[in-house]
CSV table of C-alpha atoms in Angstrom, one decimal:
chain,number,residue,atom,x,y,z
A,186,UNK,CA,0.0,0.0,0.0
A,187,UNK,CA,0.9,3.7,0.0
A,188,UNK,CA,3.5,5.0,2.3
A,189,UNK,CA,3.3,8.5,3.7
A,190,UNK,CA,6.4,10.0,5.4
A,191,UNK,CA,5.9,13.0,7.6
A,192,UNK,CA,8.5,15.3,9.1
A,193,UNK,CA,9.3,16.6,11.6
A,194,UNK,CA,7.8,14.5,14.3
A,195,UNK,CA,8.2,17.3,16.8
A,196,UNK,CA,8.1,21.1,16.1
A,197,UNK,CA,8.4,24.0,18.5
A,198,UNK,CA,7.9,27.5,17.3
A,199,UNK,CA,7.5,31.0,18.8
A,200,UNK,CA,4.1,32.5,18.7
A,201,UNK,CA,3.7,34.7,15.6
A,202,UNK,CA,6.2,32.7,13.6
A,203,UNK,CA,5.5,30.2,10.8
A,204,UNK,CA,5.4,26.4,11.2
A,205,UNK,CA,6.0,24.0,8.3
A,206,UNK,CA,5.3,20.3,8.1
A,207,UNK,CA,6.4,18.2,5.1
A,208,UNK,CA,5.0,14.9,3.8
A,209,UNK,CA,6.0,12.7,0.9
A,210,UNK,CA,4.2,9.8,-0.7
A,211,UNK,CA,5.1,7.0,-3.0
A,212,UNK,CA,2.0,6.1,-5.1
A,213,UNK,CA,1.6,8.4,-8.1
A,214,UNK,CA,-2.1,7.4,-8.2
A,215,UNK,CA,-2.7,9.3,-5.0
A,216,UNK,CA,-4.6,12.4,-5.8
A,217,UNK,CA,-6.2,13.7,-2.6
A,218,UNK,CA,-4.1,15.0,0.4
A,219,UNK,CA,-5.9,16.1,3.5
A,220,UNK,CA,-4.5,17.5,6.7
A,221,UNK,CA,-5.9,16.8,10.2
A,222,UNK,CA,-5.5,18.5,13.5
A,223,UNK,CA,-5.9,16.4,16.6
A,224,UNK,CA,-6.0,18.0,20.1
A,225,UNK,CA,-5.3,15.8,23.2
A,226,UNK,CA,-8.1,13.4,23.9
A,227,UNK,CA,-10.0,14.5,20.8
A,228,UNK,CA,-10.7,13.0,17.4
A,229,UNK,CA,-8.7,14.2,14.3
A,230,UNK,CA,-10.5,17.1,12.5
A,231,UNK,CA,-10.0,18.0,8.9
A,232,UNK,CA,-8.4,21.4,8.6
A,233,UNK,CA,-7.5,21.7,5.0
A,234,UNK,CA,-7.1,19.5,1.9
A,235,UNK,CA,-5.7,19.7,-1.6
A,236,UNK,CA,-6.4,17.7,-4.7
A,237,UNK,CA,-4.0,16.8,-7.4
A,238,UNK,CA,-5.4,19.4,-9.8
A,239,UNK,CA,-4.1,22.2,-7.6
A,240,UNK,CA,-0.6,23.3,-6.5
A,241,UNK,CA,-1.6,25.7,-3.7
A,242,UNK,CA,-4.5,26.2,-1.4
A,243,UNK,CA,-5.0,28.7,1.4
A,244,UNK,CA,-7.6,28.9,4.2
A,245,UNK,CA,-6.9,31.8,6.5
A,246,UNK,CA,-3.5,31.1,8.1
A,247,UNK,CA,-3.2,27.6,6.6
A,248,UNK,CA,-1.4,27.1,3.3
A,249,UNK,CA,-1.0,23.7,1.6
A,250,UNK,CA,1.4,23.2,-1.3
A,251,UNK,CA,1.5,20.2,-3.6
A,252,UNK,CA,4.4,19.1,-5.8
A,253,UNK,CA,3.2,16.1,-7.8
A,254,UNK,CA,6.4,15.7,-9.6
A,255,UNK,CA,8.4,15.3,-6.4
A,256,UNK,CA,5.4,13.6,-4.7
A,257,UNK,CA,5.6,16.0,-1.8
A,258,UNK,CA,3.1,18.2,0.0
A,259,UNK,CA,3.4,20.5,2.9
A,260,UNK,CA,1.4,22.4,5.4
A,261,UNK,CA,2.4,25.9,6.4
A,262,UNK,CA,0.8,27.7,9.4
A,263,UNK,CA,1.5,31.4,9.3
A,264,UNK,CA,1.4,33.7,12.4
A,265,UNK,CA,1.1,30.7,14.7
A,266,UNK,CA,-0.9,31.0,18.0
A,267,UNK,CA,-0.9,28.9,21.1
A,268,UNK,CA,-4.2,27.4,19.9
A,269,UNK,CA,-2.4,25.9,17.0
A,270,UNK,CA,-0.6,23.6,19.4
A,271,UNK,CA,-1.7,20.0,18.6
A,272,UNK,CA,-0.8,16.9,16.6
A,273,UNK,CA,-1.0,17.3,12.9
A,274,UNK,CA,-1.4,14.4,10.4
A,275,UNK,CA,-1.1,14.4,6.7
A,276,UNK,CA,-2.7,11.7,4.6
A,277,UNK,CA,-3.0,10.5,1.0
A,278,UNK,CA,-5.6,8.6,-0.9
A,279,UNK,CA,-6.1,7.4,-4.4
A,280,UNK,CA,-9.4,7.3,-6.4
A,281,UNK,CA,-11.3,4.0,-6.2
A,282,UNK,CA,-9.5,2.8,-3.1
A,283,UNK,CA,-11.1,2.9,0.3
A,284,UNK,CA,-7.8,3.5,1.9
A,285,UNK,CA,-6.4,6.7,3.5
A,286,UNK,CA,-2.8,6.5,4.4
A,287,UNK,CA,-1.6,8.7,7.3
A,288,UNK,CA,1.8,10.0,8.2
A,289,UNK,CA,3.1,9.4,11.7
A,290,UNK,CA,2.1,12.9,12.9
A,291,UNK,CA,3.8,16.1,14.0
A,292,UNK,CA,3.5,17.4,17.5
A,293,UNK,CA,3.4,21.2,17.2
A,294,UNK,CA,4.0,23.4,20.2
A,295,UNK,CA,3.6,27.1,19.9
A,296,UNK,CA,5.5,28.9,22.6
A,297,UNK,CA,3.9,32.1,23.9
B,82,UNK,CA,-26.4,17.1,8.5
B,83,UNK,CA,-24.5,13.9,9.0
B,84,UNK,CA,-23.7,12.8,12.5
B,85,UNK,CA,-21.7,9.9,13.7
B,86,UNK,CA,-22.1,8.4,17.1
B,87,UNK,CA,-19.6,6.0,18.7
B,88,UNK,CA,-20.1,3.9,21.8
B,89,UNK,CA,-18.9,3.5,24.4
B,90,UNK,CA,-16.8,6.6,25.0
B,91,UNK,CA,-14.3,4.6,27.0
B,92,UNK,CA,-13.8,1.1,28.2
B,93,UNK,CA,-11.5,-0.6,30.7
B,94,UNK,CA,-11.2,-4.3,30.0
B,95,UNK,CA,-9.2,-7.3,31.2
B,96,UNK,CA,-6.9,-9.2,29.0
B,97,UNK,CA,-8.8,-12.2,27.5
B,98,UNK,CA,-12.2,-10.6,27.8
B,99,UNK,CA,-14.5,-9.9,24.8
B,100,UNK,CA,-15.0,-6.5,23.3
B,101,UNK,CA,-17.6,-4.8,21.1
B,102,UNK,CA,-17.4,-1.2,19.9
B,103,UNK,CA,-20.0,0.4,17.7
B,104,UNK,CA,-20.8,3.4,15.6
B,105,UNK,CA,-23.9,4.7,14.0
B,106,UNK,CA,-24.1,7.3,11.2
B,107,UNK,CA,-27.2,9.3,10.6
B,108,UNK,CA,-28.0,11.6,7.7
B,109,UNK,CA,-26.3,9.7,4.9
B,110,UNK,CA,-27.5,6.6,3.1
B,111,UNK,CA,-25.1,3.8,2.2
B,112,UNK,CA,-22.0,5.5,3.6
B,113,UNK,CA,-18.5,4.1,3.3
B,114,UNK,CA,-17.5,3.3,6.9
B,115,UNK,CA,-14.0,2.7,8.4
B,116,UNK,CA,-12.4,1.6,11.6
B,117,UNK,CA,-9.1,3.2,12.6
B,118,UNK,CA,-6.9,2.5,15.6
B,119,UNK,CA,-4.4,4.9,17.2
B,120,UNK,CA,-1.9,3.9,19.8
B,121,UNK,CA,-1.1,6.6,22.4
B,122,UNK,CA,1.0,9.2,20.6
B,123,UNK,CA,0.8,7.1,17.4
B,124,UNK,CA,-0.5,7.4,13.9
B,125,UNK,CA,-3.9,6.5,12.5
B,126,UNK,CA,-3.9,2.9,11.3
B,127,UNK,CA,-6.8,1.8,9.1
B,128,UNK,CA,-8.2,-1.6,10.3
B,129,UNK,CA,-11.4,-2.2,8.2
B,130,UNK,CA,-13.7,-0.6,5.7
B,131,UNK,CA,-17.1,-1.3,4.5
B,132,UNK,CA,-18.9,0.0,1.4
B,133,UNK,CA,-22.2,-1.8,2.0
B,134,UNK,CA,-24.2,-3.9,4.4
B,135,UNK,CA,-22.7,-7.3,5.1
B,136,UNK,CA,-19.4,-6.5,3.3
B,137,UNK,CA,-16.3,-5.7,5.3
B,138,UNK,CA,-12.7,-5.6,4.0
B,139,UNK,CA,-9.8,-6.1,6.3
B,140,UNK,CA,-6.7,-3.8,6.0
B,141,UNK,CA,-4.9,-4.8,9.2
B,142,UNK,CA,-6.6,-7.3,11.5
B,143,UNK,CA,-4.8,-7.1,14.8
B,144,UNK,CA,-6.9,-10.1,16.0
B,145,UNK,CA,-10.1,-8.0,15.6
B,146,UNK,CA,-13.1,-8.4,13.4
B,147,UNK,CA,-15.7,-6.0,12.0
B,148,UNK,CA,-19.2,-6.4,10.8
B,149,UNK,CA,-21.8,-4.1,9.2
B,150,UNK,CA,-25.2,-5.5,10.3
B,151,UNK,CA,-27.1,-2.4,9.1
B,152,UNK,CA,-26.6,0.3,6.5
B,153,UNK,CA,-25.9,2.9,9.3
B,154,UNK,CA,-24.0,0.7,11.7
B,155,UNK,CA,-20.4,-0.6,12.0
B,156,UNK,CA,-19.2,-2.9,14.8
B,157,UNK,CA,-15.7,-3.8,15.9
B,158,UNK,CA,-15.2,-6.8,18.1
B,159,UNK,CA,-13.0,-9.5,19.4
B,160,UNK,CA,-13.5,-12.5,21.6
B,161,UNK,CA,-10.2,-12.1,23.5
B,162,UNK,CA,-8.5,-8.8,24.2
B,163,UNK,CA,-4.7,-8.5,24.2
B,164,UNK,CA,-2.7,-5.8,26.0
B,165,UNK,CA,-1.7,-4.5,22.5
B,166,UNK,CA,-5.4,-3.7,21.8
B,167,UNK,CA,-5.2,-0.6,24.1
B,168,UNK,CA,-5.6,2.6,22.2
B,169,UNK,CA,-8.1,5.0,20.6
B,170,UNK,CA,-10.6,3.5,18.2
B,171,UNK,CA,-12.1,5.8,15.7
B,172,UNK,CA,-15.0,5.1,13.4
B,173,UNK,CA,-15.1,7.2,10.2
B,174,UNK,CA,-17.1,7.8,7.1
B,175,UNK,CA,-16.2,9.5,3.9
B,176,UNK,CA,-18.0,12.2,1.9
B,177,UNK,CA,-16.6,12.0,-1.6
B,178,UNK,CA,-12.9,11.8,-0.9
B,179,UNK,CA,-13.0,13.4,2.5
B,180,UNK,CA,-12.8,11.3,5.7
B,181,UNK,CA,-14.6,12.4,8.8
B,182,UNK,CA,-14.0,10.8,12.2
B,183,UNK,CA,-16.3,10.0,15.1
B,184,UNK,CA,-15.4,11.1,18.6
B,185,UNK,CA,-13.7,7.8,19.3
B,186,UNK,CA,-13.6,5.1,22.0
B,187,UNK,CA,-10.6,5.0,24.4
B,188,UNK,CA,-9.8,1.4,25.3
B,189,UNK,CA,-7.6,0.4,28.1
B,190,UNK,CA,-6.7,-3.3,28.4
B,191,UNK,CA,-5.3,-4.4,31.8
């Protein structure tokens, strides 16, 4: 099956700075790349996603970039706030497959 | 609006005891349903998925089984729990390509 690598596993940033999380995938058939935020004790919640027909998507302070040629995608959180502290997971899926492959997660801490 | 309800919220069980976890989705007919498992601090591991009643596909078994007795219900079970079964179990459904998770069941096996 698909393999999704996510780095870094731990990320600490100062409040107001940017945070970047990078993911790579192997299966060129993957065409949908969601990002989830999970707070302690909670379920993962979709925060932003990108499809293979796009290279960039932004929702407020969240920016997702997709490089299909390199099979890489990334999440950038601009102007981080303490409320952004959480686990973040990237994922990849391919059409016709009922499988979503998740990265190992990034623990983000925003230091006030 | 679609809602997904998981039960129970938490369980503490003994090694060797049986287990049954469930989820129900309302507001969507014939949903694709999934079971995920997450070890503490770990990633999300897909266990099973089902696209229709009575049909379940295994991705990773972990000595667990799943059933879909009704269109809106997905059950995860085992007859004998292992210590390694501890973790967070999440039922999920997809809308088009997007996956949405239920609130989860926290399982502790002692």
